[in-house]
PDB file of C-alpha atoms in Angstrom:
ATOM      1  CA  UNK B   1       0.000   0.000   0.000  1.00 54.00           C
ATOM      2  CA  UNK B   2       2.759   2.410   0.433  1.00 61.00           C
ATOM      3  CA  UNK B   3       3.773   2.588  -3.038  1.00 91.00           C
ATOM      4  CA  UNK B   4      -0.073   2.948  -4.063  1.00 92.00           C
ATOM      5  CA  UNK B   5       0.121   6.217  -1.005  1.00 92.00           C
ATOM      6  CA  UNK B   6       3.594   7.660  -3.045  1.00 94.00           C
ATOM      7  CA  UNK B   7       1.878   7.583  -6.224  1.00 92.00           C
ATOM      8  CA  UNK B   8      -1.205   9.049  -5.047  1.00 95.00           C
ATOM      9  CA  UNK B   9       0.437  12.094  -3.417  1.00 95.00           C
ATOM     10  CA  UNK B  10       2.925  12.756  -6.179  1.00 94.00           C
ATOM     11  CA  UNK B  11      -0.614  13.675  -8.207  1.00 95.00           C
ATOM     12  CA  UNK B  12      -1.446  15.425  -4.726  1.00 96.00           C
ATOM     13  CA  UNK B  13      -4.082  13.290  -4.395  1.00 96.00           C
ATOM     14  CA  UNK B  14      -4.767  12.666  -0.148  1.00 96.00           C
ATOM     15  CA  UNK B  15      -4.256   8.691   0.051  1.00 95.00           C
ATOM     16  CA  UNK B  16      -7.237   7.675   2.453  1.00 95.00           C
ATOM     17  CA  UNK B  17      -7.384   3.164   2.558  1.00 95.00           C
ATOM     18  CA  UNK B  18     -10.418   3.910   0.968  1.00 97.00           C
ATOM     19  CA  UNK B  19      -9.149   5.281  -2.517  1.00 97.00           C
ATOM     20  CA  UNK B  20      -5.930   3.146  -1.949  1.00 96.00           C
ATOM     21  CA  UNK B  21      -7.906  -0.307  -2.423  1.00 96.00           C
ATOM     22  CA  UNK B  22      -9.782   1.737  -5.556  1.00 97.00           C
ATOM     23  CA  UNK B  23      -6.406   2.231  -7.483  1.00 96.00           C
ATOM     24  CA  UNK B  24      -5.313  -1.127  -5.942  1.00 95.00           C
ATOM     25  CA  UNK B  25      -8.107  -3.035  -7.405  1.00 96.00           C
ATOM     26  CA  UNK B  26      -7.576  -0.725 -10.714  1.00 94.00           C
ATOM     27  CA  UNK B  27      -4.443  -2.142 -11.075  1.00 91.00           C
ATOM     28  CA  UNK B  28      -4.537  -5.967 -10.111  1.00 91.00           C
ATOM     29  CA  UNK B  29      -7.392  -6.438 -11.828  1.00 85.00           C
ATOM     30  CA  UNK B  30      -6.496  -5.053 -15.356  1.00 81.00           C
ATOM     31  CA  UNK B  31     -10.617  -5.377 -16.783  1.00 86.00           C
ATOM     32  CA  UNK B  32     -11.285  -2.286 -17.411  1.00 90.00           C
ATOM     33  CA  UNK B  33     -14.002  -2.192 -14.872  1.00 93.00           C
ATOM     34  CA  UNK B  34     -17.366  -0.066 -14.507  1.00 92.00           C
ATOM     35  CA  UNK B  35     -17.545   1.999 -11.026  1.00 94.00           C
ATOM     36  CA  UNK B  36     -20.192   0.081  -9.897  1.00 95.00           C
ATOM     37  CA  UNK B  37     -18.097  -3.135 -10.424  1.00 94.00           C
ATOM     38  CA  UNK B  38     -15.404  -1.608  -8.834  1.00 97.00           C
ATOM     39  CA  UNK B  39     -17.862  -0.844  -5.825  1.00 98.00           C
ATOM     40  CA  UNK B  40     -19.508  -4.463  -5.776  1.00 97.00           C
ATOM     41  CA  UNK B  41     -15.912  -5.551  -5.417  1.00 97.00           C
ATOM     42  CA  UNK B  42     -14.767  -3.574  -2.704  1.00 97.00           C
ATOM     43  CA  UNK B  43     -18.151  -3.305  -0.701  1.00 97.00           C
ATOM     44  CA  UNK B  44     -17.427  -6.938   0.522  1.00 96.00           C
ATOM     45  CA  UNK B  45     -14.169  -6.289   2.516  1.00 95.00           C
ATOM     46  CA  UNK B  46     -15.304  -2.303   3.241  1.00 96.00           C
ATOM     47  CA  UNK B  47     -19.242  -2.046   3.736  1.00 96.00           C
ATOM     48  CA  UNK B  48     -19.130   1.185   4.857  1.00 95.00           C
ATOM     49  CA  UNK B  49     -17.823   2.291   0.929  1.00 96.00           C
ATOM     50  CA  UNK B  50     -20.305   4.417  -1.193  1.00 96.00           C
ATOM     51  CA  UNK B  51     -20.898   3.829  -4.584  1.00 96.00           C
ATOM     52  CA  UNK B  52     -20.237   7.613  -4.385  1.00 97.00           C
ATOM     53  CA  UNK B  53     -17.234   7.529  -3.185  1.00 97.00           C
ATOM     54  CA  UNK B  54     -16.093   5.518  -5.815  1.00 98.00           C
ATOM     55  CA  UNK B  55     -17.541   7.483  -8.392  1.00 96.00           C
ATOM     56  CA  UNK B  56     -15.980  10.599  -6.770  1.00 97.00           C
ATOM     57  CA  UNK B  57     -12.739   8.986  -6.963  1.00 97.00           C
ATOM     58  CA  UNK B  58     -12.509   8.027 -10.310  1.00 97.00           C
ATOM     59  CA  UNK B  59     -13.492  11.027 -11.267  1.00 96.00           C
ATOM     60  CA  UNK B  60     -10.188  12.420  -9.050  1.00 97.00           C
ATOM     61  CA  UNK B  61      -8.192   9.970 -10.682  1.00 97.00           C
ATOM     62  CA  UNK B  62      -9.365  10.828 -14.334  1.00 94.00           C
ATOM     63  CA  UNK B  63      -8.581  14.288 -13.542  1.00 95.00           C
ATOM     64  CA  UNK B  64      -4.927  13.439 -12.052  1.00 95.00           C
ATOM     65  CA  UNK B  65      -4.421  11.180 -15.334  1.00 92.00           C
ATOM     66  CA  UNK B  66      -4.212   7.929 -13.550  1.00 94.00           C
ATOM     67  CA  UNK B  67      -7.275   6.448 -15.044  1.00 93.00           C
ATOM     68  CA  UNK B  68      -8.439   6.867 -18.363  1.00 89.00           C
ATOM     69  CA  UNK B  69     -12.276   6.542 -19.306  1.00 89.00           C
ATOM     70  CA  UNK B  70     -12.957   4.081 -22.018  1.00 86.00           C
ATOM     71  CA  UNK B  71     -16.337   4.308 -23.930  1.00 82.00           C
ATOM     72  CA  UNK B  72     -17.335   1.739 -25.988  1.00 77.00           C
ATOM     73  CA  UNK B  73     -21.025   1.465 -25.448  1.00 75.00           C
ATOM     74  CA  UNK B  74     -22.769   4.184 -25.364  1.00 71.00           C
ATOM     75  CA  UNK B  75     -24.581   3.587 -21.939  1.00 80.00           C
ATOM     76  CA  UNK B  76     -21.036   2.260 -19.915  1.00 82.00           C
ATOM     77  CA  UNK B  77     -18.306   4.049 -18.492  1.00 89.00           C
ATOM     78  CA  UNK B  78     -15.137   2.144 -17.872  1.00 89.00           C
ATOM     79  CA  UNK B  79     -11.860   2.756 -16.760  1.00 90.00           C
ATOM     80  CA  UNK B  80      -8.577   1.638 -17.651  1.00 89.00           C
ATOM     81  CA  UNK B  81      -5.205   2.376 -15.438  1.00 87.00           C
ATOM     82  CA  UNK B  82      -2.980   1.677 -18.173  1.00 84.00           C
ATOM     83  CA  UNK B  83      -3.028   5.310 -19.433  1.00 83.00           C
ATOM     84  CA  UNK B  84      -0.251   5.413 -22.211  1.00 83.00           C
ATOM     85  CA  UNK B  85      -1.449   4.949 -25.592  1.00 82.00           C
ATOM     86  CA  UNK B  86      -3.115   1.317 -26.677  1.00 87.00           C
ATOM     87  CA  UNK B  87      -6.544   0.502 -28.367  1.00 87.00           C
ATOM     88  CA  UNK B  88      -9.295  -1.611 -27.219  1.00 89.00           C
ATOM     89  CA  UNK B  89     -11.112  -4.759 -28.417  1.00 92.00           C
ATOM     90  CA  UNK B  90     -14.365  -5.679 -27.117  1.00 90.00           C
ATOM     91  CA  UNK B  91     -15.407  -9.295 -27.396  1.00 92.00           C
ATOM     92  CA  UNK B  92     -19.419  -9.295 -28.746  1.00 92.00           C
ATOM     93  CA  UNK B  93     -20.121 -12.376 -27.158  1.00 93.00           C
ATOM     94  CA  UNK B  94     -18.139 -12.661 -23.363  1.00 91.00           C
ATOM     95  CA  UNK B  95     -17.857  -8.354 -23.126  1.00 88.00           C
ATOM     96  CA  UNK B  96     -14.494  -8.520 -21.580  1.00 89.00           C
ATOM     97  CA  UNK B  97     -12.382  -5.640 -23.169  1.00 89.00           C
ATOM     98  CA  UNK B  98      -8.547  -6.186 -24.366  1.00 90.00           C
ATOM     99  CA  UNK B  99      -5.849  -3.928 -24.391  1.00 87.00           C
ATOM    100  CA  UNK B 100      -3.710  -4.126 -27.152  1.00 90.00           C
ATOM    101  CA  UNK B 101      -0.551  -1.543 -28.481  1.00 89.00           C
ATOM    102  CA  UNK B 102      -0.538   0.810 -31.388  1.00 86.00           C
ATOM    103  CA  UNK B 103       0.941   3.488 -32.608  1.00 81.00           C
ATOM    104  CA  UNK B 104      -1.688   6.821 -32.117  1.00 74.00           C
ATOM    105  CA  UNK B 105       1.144   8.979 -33.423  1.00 72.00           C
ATOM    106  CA  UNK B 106       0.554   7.490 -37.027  1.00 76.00           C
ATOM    107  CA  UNK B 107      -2.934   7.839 -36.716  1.00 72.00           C
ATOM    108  CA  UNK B 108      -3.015  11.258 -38.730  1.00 70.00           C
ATOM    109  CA  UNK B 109      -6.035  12.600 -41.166  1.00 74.00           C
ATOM    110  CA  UNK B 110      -5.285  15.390 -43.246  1.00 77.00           C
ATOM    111  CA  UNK B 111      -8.583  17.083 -42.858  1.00 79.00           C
ATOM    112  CA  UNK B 112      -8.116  17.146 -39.613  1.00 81.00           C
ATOM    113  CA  UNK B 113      -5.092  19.227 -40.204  1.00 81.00           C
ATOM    114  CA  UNK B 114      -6.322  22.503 -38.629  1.00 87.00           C
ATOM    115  CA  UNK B 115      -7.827  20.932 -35.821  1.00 87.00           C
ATOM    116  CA  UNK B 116      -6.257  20.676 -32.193  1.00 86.00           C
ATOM    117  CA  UNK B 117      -6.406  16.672 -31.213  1.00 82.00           C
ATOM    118  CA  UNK B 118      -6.289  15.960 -28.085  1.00 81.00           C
ATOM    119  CA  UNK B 119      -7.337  12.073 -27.628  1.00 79.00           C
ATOM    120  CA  UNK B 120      -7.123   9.552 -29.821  1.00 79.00           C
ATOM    121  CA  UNK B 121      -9.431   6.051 -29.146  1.00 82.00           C
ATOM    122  CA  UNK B 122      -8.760   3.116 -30.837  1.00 85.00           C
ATOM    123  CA  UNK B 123     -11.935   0.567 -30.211  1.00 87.00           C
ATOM    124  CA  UNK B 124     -12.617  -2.699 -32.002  1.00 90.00           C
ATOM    125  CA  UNK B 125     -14.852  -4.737 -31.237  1.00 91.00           C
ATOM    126  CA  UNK B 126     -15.687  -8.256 -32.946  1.00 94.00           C
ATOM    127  CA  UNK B 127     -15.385 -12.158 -31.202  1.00 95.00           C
ATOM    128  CA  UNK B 128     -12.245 -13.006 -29.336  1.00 94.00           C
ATOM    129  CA  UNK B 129     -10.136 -16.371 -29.762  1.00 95.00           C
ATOM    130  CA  UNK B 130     -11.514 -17.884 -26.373  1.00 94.00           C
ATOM    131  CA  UNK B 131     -15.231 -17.209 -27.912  1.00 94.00           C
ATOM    132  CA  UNK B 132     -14.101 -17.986 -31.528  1.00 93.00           C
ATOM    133  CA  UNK B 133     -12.636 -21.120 -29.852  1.00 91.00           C
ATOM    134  CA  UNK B 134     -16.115 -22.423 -27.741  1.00 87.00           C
ATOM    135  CA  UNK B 135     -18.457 -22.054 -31.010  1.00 76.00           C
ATOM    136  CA  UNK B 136     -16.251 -23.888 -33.413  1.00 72.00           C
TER     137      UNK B 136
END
């Protein structure tokens, strides 16, 4: 946890246990999770957590650039912790979301040429191998 506290207060973030286990979970669990799945998680070992809370948090943490919000789906916020540039696949059929690497520097349009970018999503989405792999 101590490493987790560093990181939080070199964004001068204040590292209460409660937003600790938040970026902890962020971090082990790597599936670009919802906030309510991140509170439905954490409520077990901290029932006094608000799904508040956790929303307020990740919105802290978005702001501080140690989460980024992925939006696939129009109705579902997600958040991903690996914030340096990478696209996403989204399975149709199991939902889990993939991170995978790619060049966003190369990803240039030239009527976009007077325009001031700043993000650039990648998303696919499609069937996965492990899905591909159960319906053969």
């Amino acid at each position: 946890m101590r490493s987790i506290a560093e990181k939080l207060k070199e964004k001068n973030i204040r590292p209460s246990y409660q937003r600790m286990k938040i970026f902890e979970y962020l971090n082990n669990e790597r599936n670009h999770p919802t906030a309510d799945q991140i509170f439905r998680y954490l409520v077990k070992e901290m029932p006094t957590l608000s799904k508040a809370t956790v929303y307020n948090t990740m919105d802290i943490f978005r702001k501080a650039g140690l989460v980024r919000v992925v939006n696939i789906e129009d109705n579902e916020v997600r958040y991903d912790s690996e914030v340096s540039a990478h696209g996403h696949f989204k399975c149709e059929l199991c939902g889990k979301i993939y991170d995978f690497p790619i060049d966003t520097d190369t990803l240039s349009s030239n009527v976009l040429k007077d325009f001031k970018i700043t993000e650039k999503d990648v998303y696919f989405r499609g069937i996965c191998p492990e899905c591909r792999n159960k319906n053969k």
